[in-house]
PDB file of C-alpha atoms in Angstrom:
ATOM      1  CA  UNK A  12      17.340  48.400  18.453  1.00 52.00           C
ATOM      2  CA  UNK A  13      20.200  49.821  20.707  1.00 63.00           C
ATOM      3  CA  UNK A  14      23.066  47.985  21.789  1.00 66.00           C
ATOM      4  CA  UNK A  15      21.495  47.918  25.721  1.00 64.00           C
ATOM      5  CA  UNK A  16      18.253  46.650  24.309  1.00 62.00           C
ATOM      6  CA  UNK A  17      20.419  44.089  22.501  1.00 51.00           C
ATOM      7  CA  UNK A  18      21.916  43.061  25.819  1.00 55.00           C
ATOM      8  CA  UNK A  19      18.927  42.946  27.634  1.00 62.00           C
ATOM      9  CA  UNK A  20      16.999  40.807  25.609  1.00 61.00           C
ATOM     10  CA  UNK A  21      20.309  38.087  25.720  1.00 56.00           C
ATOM     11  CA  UNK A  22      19.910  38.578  29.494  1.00 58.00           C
ATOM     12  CA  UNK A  23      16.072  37.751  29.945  1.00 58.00           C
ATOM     13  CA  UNK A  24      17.268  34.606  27.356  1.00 60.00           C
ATOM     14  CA  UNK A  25      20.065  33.346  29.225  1.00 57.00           C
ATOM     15  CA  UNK A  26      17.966  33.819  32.405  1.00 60.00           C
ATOM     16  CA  UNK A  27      15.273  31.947  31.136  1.00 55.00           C
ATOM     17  CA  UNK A  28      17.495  29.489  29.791  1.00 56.00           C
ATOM     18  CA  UNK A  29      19.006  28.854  33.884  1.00 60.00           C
ATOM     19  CA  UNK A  30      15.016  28.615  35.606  1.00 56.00           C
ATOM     20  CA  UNK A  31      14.277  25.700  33.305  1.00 47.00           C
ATOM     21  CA  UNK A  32      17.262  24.256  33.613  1.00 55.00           C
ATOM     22  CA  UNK A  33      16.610  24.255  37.183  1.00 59.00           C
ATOM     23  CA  UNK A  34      13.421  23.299  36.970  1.00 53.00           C
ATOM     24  CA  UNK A  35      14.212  20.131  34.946  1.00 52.00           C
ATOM     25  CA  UNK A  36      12.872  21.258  31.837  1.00 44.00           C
ATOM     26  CA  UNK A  37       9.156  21.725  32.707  1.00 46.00           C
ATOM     27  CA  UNK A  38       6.606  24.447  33.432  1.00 41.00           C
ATOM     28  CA  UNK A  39       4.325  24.212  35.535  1.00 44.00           C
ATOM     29  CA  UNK A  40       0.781  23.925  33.675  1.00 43.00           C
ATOM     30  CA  UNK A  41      -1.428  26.937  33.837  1.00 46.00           C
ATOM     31  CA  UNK A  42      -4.306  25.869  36.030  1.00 58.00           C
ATOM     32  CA  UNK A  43      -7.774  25.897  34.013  1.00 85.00           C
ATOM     33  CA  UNK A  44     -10.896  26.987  35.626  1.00 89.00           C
ATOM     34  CA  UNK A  45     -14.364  27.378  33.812  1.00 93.00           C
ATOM     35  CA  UNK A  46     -18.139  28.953  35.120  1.00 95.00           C
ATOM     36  CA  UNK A  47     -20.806  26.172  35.282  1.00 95.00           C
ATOM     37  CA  UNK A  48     -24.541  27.459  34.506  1.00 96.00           C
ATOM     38  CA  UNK A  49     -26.912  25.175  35.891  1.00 95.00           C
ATOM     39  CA  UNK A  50     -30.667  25.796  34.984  1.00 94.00           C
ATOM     40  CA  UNK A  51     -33.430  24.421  36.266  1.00 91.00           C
ATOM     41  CA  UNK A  52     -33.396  20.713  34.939  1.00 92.00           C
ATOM     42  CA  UNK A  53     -32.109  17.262  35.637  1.00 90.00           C
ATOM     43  CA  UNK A  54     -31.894  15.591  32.506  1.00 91.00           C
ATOM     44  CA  UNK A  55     -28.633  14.446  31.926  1.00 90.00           C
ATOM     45  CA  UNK A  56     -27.806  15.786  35.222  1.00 91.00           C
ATOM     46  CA  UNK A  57     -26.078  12.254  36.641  1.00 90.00           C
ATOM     47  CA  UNK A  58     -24.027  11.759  33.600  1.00 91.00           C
ATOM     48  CA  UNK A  59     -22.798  15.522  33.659  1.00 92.00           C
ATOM     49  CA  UNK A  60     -21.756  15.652  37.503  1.00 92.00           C
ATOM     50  CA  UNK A  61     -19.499  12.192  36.406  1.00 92.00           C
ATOM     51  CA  UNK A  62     -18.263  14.142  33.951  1.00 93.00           C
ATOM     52  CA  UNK A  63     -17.464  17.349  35.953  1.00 92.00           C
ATOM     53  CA  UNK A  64     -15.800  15.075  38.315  1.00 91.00           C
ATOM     54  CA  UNK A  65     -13.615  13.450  35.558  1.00 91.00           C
ATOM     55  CA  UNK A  66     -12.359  17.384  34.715  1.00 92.00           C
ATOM     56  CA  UNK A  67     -11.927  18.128  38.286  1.00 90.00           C
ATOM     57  CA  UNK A  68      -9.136  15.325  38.709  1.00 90.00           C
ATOM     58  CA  UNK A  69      -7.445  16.245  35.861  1.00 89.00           C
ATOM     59  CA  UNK A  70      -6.946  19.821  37.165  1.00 89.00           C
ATOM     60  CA  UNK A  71     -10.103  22.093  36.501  1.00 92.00           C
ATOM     61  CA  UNK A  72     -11.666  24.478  39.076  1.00 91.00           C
ATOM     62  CA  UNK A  73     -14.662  25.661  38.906  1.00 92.00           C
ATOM     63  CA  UNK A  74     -17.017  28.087  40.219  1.00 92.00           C
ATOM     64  CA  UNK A  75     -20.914  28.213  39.718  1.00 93.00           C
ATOM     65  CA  UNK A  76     -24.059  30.054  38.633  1.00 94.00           C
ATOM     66  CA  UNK A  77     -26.660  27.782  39.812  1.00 93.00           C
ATOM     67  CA  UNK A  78     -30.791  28.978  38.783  1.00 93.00           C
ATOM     68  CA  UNK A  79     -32.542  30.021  41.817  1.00 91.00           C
ATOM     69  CA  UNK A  80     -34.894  26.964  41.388  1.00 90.00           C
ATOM     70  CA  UNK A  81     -32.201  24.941  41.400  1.00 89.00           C
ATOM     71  CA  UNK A  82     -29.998  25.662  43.957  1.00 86.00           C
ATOM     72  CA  UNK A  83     -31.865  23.672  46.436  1.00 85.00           C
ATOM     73  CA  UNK A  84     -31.247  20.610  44.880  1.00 83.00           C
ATOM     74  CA  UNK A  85     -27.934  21.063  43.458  1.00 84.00           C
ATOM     75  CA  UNK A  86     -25.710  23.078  46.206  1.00 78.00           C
ATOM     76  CA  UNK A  87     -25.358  20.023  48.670  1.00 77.00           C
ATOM     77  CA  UNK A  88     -24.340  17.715  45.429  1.00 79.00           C
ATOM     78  CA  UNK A  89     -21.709  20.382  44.096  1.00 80.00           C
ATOM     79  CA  UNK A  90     -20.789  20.368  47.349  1.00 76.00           C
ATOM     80  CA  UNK A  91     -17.774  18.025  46.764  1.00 73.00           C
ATOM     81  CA  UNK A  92     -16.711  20.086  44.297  1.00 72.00           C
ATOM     82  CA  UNK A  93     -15.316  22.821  45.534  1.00 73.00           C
ATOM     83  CA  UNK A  94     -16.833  24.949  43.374  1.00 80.00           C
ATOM     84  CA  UNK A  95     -17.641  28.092  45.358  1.00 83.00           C
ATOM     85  CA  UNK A  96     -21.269  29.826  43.732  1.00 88.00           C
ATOM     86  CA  UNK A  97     -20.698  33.175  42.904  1.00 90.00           C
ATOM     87  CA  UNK A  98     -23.111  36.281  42.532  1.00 90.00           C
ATOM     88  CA  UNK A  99     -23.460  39.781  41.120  1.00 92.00           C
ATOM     89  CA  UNK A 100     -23.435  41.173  37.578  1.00 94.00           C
ATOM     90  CA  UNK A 101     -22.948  38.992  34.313  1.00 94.00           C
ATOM     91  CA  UNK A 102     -20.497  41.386  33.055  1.00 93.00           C
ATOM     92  CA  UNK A 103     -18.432  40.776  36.414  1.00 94.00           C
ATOM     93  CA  UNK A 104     -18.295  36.948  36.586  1.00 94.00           C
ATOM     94  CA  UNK A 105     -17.650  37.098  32.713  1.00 94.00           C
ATOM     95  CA  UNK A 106     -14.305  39.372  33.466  1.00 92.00           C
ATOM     96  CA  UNK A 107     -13.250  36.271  35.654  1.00 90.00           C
ATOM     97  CA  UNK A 108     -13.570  33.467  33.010  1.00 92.00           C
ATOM     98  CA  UNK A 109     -12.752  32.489  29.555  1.00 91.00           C
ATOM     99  CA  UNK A 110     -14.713  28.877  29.358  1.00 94.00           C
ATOM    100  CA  UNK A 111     -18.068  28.207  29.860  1.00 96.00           C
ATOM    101  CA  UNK A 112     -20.109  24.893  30.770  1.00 96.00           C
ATOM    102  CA  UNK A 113     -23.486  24.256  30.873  1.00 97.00           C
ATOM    103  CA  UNK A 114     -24.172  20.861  32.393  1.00 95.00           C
ATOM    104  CA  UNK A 115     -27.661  21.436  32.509  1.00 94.00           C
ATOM    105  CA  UNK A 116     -29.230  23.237  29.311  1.00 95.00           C
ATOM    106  CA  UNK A 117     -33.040  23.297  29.605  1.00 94.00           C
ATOM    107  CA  UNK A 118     -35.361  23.997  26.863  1.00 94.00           C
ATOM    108  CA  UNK A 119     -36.450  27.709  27.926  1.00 95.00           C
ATOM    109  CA  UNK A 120     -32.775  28.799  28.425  1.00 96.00           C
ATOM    110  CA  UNK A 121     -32.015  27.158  24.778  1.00 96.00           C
ATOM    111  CA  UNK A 122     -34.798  29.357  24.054  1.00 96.00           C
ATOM    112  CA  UNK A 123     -33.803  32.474  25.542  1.00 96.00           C
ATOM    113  CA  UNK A 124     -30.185  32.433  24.031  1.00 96.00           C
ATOM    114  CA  UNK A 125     -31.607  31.483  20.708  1.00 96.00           C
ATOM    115  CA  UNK A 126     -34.057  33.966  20.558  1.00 96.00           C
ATOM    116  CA  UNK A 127     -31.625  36.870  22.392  1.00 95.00           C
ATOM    117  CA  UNK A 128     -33.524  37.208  25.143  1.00 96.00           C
ATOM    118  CA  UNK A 129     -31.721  38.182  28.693  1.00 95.00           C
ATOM    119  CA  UNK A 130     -33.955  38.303  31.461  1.00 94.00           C
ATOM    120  CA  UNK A 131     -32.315  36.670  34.441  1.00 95.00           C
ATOM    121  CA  UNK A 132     -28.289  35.584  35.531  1.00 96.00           C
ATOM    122  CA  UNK A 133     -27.850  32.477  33.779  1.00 96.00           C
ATOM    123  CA  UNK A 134     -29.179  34.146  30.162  1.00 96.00           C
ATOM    124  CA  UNK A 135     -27.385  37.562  31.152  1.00 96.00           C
ATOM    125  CA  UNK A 136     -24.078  35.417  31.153  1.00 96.00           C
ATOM    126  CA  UNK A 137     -24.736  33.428  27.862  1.00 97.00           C
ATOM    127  CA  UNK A 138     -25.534  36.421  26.177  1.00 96.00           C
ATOM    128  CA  UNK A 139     -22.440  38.406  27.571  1.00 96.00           C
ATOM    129  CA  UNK A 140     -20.416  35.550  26.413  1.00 96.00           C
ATOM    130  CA  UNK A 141     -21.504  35.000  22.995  1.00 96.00           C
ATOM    131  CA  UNK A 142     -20.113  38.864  22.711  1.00 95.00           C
ATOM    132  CA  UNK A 143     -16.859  38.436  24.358  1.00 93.00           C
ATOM    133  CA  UNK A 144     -16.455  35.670  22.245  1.00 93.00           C
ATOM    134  CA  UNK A 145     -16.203  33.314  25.263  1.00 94.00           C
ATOM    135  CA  UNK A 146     -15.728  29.386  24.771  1.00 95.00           C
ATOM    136  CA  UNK A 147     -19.212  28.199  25.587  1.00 96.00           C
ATOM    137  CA  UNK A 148     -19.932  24.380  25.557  1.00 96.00           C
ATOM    138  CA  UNK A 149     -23.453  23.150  26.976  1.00 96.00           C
ATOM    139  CA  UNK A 150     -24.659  19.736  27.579  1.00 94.00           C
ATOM    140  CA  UNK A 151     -27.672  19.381  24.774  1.00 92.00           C
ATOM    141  CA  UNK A 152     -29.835  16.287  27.362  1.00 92.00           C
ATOM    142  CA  UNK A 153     -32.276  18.999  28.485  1.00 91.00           C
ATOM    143  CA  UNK A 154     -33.022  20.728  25.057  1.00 89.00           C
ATOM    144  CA  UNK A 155     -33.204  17.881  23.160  1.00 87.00           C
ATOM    145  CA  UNK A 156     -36.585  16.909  21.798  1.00 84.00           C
ATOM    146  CA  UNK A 157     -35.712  12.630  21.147  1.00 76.00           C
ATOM    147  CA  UNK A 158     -32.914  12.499  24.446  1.00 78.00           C
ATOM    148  CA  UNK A 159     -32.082   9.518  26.315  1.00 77.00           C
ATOM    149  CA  UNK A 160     -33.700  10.964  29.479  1.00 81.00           C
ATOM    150  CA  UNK A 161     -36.559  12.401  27.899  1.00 82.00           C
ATOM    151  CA  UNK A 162     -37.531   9.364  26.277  1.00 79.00           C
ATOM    152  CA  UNK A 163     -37.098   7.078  29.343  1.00 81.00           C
ATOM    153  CA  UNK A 164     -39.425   9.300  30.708  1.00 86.00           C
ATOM    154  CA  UNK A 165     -41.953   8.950  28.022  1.00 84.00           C
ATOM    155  CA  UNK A 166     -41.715  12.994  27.722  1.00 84.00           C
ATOM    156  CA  UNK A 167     -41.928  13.257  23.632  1.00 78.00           C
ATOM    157  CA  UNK A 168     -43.674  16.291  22.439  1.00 79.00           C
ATOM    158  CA  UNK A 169     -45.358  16.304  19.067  1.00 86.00           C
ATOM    159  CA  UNK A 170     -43.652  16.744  16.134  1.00 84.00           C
ATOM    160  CA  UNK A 171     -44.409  20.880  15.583  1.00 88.00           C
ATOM    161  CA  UNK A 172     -42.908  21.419  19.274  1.00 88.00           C
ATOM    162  CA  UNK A 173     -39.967  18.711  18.629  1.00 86.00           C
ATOM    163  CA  UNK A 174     -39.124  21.178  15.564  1.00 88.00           C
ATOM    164  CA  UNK A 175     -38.885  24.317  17.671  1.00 91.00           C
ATOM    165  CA  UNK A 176     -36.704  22.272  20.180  1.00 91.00           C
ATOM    166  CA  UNK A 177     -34.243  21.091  17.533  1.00 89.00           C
ATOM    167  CA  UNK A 178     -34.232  24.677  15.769  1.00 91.00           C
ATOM    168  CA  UNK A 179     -33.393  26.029  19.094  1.00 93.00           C
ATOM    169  CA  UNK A 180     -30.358  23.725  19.439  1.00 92.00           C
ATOM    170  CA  UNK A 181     -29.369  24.677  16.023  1.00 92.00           C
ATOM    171  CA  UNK A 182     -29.508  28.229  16.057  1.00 93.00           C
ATOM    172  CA  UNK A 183     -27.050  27.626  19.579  1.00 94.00           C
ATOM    173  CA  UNK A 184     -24.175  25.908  17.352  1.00 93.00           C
ATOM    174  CA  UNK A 185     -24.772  28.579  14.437  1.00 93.00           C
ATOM    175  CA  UNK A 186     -23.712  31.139  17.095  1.00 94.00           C
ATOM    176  CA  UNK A 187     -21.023  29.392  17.870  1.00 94.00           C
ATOM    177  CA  UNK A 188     -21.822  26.989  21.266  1.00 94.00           C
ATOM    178  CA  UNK A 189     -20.432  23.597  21.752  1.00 94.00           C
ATOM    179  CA  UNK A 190     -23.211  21.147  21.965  1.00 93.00           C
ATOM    180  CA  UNK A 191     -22.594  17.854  23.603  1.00 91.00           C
ATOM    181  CA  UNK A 192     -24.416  14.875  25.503  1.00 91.00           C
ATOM    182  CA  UNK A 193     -24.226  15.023  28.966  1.00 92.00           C
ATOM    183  CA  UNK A 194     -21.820  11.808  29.083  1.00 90.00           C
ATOM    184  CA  UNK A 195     -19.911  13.292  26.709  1.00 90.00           C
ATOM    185  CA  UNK A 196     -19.264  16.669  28.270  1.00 92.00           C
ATOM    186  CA  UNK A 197     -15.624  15.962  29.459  1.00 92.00           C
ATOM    187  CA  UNK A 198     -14.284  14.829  25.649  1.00 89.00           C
ATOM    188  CA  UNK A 199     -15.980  17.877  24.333  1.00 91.00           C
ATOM    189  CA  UNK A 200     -14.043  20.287  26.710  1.00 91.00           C
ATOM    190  CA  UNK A 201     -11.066  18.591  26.614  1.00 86.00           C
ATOM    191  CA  UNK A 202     -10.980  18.380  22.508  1.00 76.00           C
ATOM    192  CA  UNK A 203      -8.448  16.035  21.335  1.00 44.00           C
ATOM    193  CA  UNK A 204      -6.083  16.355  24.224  1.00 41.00           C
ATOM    194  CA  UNK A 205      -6.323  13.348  26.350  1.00 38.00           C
ATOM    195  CA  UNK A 206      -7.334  13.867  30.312  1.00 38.00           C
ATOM    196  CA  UNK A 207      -3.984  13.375  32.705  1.00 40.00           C
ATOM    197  CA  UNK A 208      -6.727  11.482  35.214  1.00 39.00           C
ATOM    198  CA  UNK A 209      -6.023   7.542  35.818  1.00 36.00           C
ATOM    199  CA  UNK A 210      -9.502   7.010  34.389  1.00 40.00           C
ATOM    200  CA  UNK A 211     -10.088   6.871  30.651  1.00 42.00           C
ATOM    201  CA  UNK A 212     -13.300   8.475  29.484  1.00 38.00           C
ATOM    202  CA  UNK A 213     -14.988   6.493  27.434  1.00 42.00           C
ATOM    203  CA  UNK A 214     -18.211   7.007  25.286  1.00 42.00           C
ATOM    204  CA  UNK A 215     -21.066   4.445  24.403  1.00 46.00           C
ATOM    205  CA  UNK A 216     -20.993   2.694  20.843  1.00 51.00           C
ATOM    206  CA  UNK A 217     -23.567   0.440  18.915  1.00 50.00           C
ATOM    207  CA  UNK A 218     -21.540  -1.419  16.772  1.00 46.00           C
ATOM    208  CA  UNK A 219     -24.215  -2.520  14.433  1.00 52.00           C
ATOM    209  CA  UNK A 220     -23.564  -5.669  12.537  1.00 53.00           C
ATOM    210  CA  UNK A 221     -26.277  -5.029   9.269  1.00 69.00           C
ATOM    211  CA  UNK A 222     -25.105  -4.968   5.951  1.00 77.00           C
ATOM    212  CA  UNK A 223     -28.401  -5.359   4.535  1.00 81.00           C
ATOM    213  CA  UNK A 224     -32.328  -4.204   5.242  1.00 83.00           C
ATOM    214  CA  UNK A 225     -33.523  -1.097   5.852  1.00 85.00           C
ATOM    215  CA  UNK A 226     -32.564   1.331   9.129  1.00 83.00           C
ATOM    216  CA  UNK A 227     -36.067   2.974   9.919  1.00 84.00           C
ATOM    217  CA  UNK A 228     -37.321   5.818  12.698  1.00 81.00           C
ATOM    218  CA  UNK A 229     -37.883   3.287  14.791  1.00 81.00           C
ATOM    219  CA  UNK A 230     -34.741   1.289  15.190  1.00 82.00           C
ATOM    220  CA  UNK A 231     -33.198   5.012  15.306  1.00 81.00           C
ATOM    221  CA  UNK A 232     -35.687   6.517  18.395  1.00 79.00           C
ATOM    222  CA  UNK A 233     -34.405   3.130  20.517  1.00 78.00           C
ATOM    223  CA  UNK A 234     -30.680   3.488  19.856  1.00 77.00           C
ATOM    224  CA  UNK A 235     -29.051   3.864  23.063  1.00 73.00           C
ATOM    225  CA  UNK A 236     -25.255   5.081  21.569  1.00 75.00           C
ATOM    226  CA  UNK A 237     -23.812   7.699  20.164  1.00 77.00           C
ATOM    227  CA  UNK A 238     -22.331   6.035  17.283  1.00 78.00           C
ATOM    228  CA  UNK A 239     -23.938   4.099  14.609  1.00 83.00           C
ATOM    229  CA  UNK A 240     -22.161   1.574  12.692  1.00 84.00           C
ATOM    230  CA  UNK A 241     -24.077  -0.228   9.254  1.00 85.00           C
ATOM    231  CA  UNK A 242     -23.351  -1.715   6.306  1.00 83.00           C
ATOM    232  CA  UNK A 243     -22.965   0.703   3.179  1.00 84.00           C
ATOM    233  CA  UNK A 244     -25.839  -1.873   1.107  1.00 86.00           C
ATOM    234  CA  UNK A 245     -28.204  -0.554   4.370  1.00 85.00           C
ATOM    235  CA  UNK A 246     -30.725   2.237   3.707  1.00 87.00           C
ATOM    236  CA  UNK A 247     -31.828   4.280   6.289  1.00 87.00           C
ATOM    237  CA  UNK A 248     -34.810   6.492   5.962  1.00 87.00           C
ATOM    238  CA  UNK A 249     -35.058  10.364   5.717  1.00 83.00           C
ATOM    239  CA  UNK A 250     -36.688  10.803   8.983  1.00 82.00           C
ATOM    240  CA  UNK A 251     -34.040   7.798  10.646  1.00 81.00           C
ATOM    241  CA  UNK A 252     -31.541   9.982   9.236  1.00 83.00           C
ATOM    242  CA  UNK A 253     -32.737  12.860  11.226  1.00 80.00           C
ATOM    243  CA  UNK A 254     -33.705  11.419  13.855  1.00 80.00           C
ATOM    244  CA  UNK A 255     -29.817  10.769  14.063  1.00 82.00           C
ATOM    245  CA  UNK A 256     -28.836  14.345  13.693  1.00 80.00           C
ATOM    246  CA  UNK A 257     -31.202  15.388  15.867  1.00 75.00           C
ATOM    247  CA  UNK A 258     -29.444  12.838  18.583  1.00 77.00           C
ATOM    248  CA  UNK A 259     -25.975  13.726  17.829  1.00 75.00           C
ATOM    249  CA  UNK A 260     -25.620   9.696  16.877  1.00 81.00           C
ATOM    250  CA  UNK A 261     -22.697   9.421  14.242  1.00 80.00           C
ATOM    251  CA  UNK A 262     -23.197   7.268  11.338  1.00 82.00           C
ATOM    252  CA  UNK A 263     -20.692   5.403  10.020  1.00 81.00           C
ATOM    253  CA  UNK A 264     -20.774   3.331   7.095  1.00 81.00           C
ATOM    254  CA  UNK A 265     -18.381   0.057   6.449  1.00 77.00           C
TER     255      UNK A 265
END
């Protein structure tokens, strides 16, 4: 390295060294921004826009990609938002963002992304992430065969069609895709980094206080949580069990 280069490199240092000074120490934060994909379902949709809300006062921006059979319902409620929807070609919207939400997964775009398929915007994007190695992180209420929603709803398919559902969801994480509940979509964004907003966010628990019996499908289909808490002399059935992974409920033995 040459004695100018030398130089110059002290000069961009001491420089450096002055704006912070100036500024009091701090940099401004780089301002994070992610594409929301909403498809064409509401489950888990209430929970997700509180959510979404949460990110937007602790500095997100967003801008959308709303399914055509959706947009009817959704554009005056993402109104408040400020989320502007944007249009054209996958590849072009993907050259504008690095983060990816899905609020609203439903079971045939699980399906399409699962199986590679591409056939309209919302897919095209997915896809086109996946191979740009985009951070993709989807709410799992829609696509989930045994979800809150779905069961509240008394929408349970049989078991063969609650299989393709789940293996659906599975194959999404295998390719790399953040799955999350709805009401959890903010934490799984976020990671462990805390939100700067005044409001905590907060997840459901079932603190369970058993320390003996058995824990059966049953008891596990009801749970309203996403954290199980038994005693270690407890046994919980095979199909409890996943019935629990299925659901995303953590088990934790004490």
């Amino acid at each position: 390295m040459s004695i100018d280069a030398v130089l110059d490199r002290i000069l961009l240092d001491l420089l450096s060294d002055r704006i912070i000074a100036r500024m009091g120490g701090r940099v401004p934060a780089k301002p994070r921004s992610a594409l929301l994909l909403f498809a064409e379902t509401d489950f888990g949709l209430e929970a997700a826009l509180e959510q979404l809300q949460q990110l937007r006062d602790a500095g997100w921006a967003f801008e959308t990609v709303i399914a055509p059979e959706a947009r009817q319902s959704l554009k005056d409620r993402l109104a408040g938002f400020g989320a502007a929807e944007v249009e054209g070609k996958a590849g072009d919207i993907l050259d504008q963002h690095t983060t990816i939400l899905v609020p609203t997964l439903s079971i045939s775009l699980a399906a399409k992304v699962a199986l590679g398929i591409a056939d309209d915007l919302l897919s095209k994007i997915l896809q086109g992430g996946l191979e740009r190695g985009v951070r993709i992180i989807a709410a799992r209420d829609g696509g989930c065969p045994n979800g809150r929603d779905r069961r509240a709803r008394g929408l349970l398919p049989n078991a063969a069609y609650q299989a393709t559902m789940s293996g659906h969801l599975q194959t999404l994480m295998n390719y790399g895709i953040e799955l999350s509940w709805a009401a959890r979509l903010a934490v799984a964004v976020e990671g462990a980094t805390p939100l700067s907003s005044a409001a905590p966010i907060t997840a459901p628990k079932l603190v369970a206080a058993r320390t003996e019996g058995v824990f059966g499908l049953r008891e596990a289909r009801s749970l309203d949580a996403t954290e199980l808490r038994l005693g270690h002399a407890v046994i919980v059935t095979p199909a409890a069990a996943e019935e629990l992974r299925a659901r995303d409920i953590a088990l934790v033995r004490e």
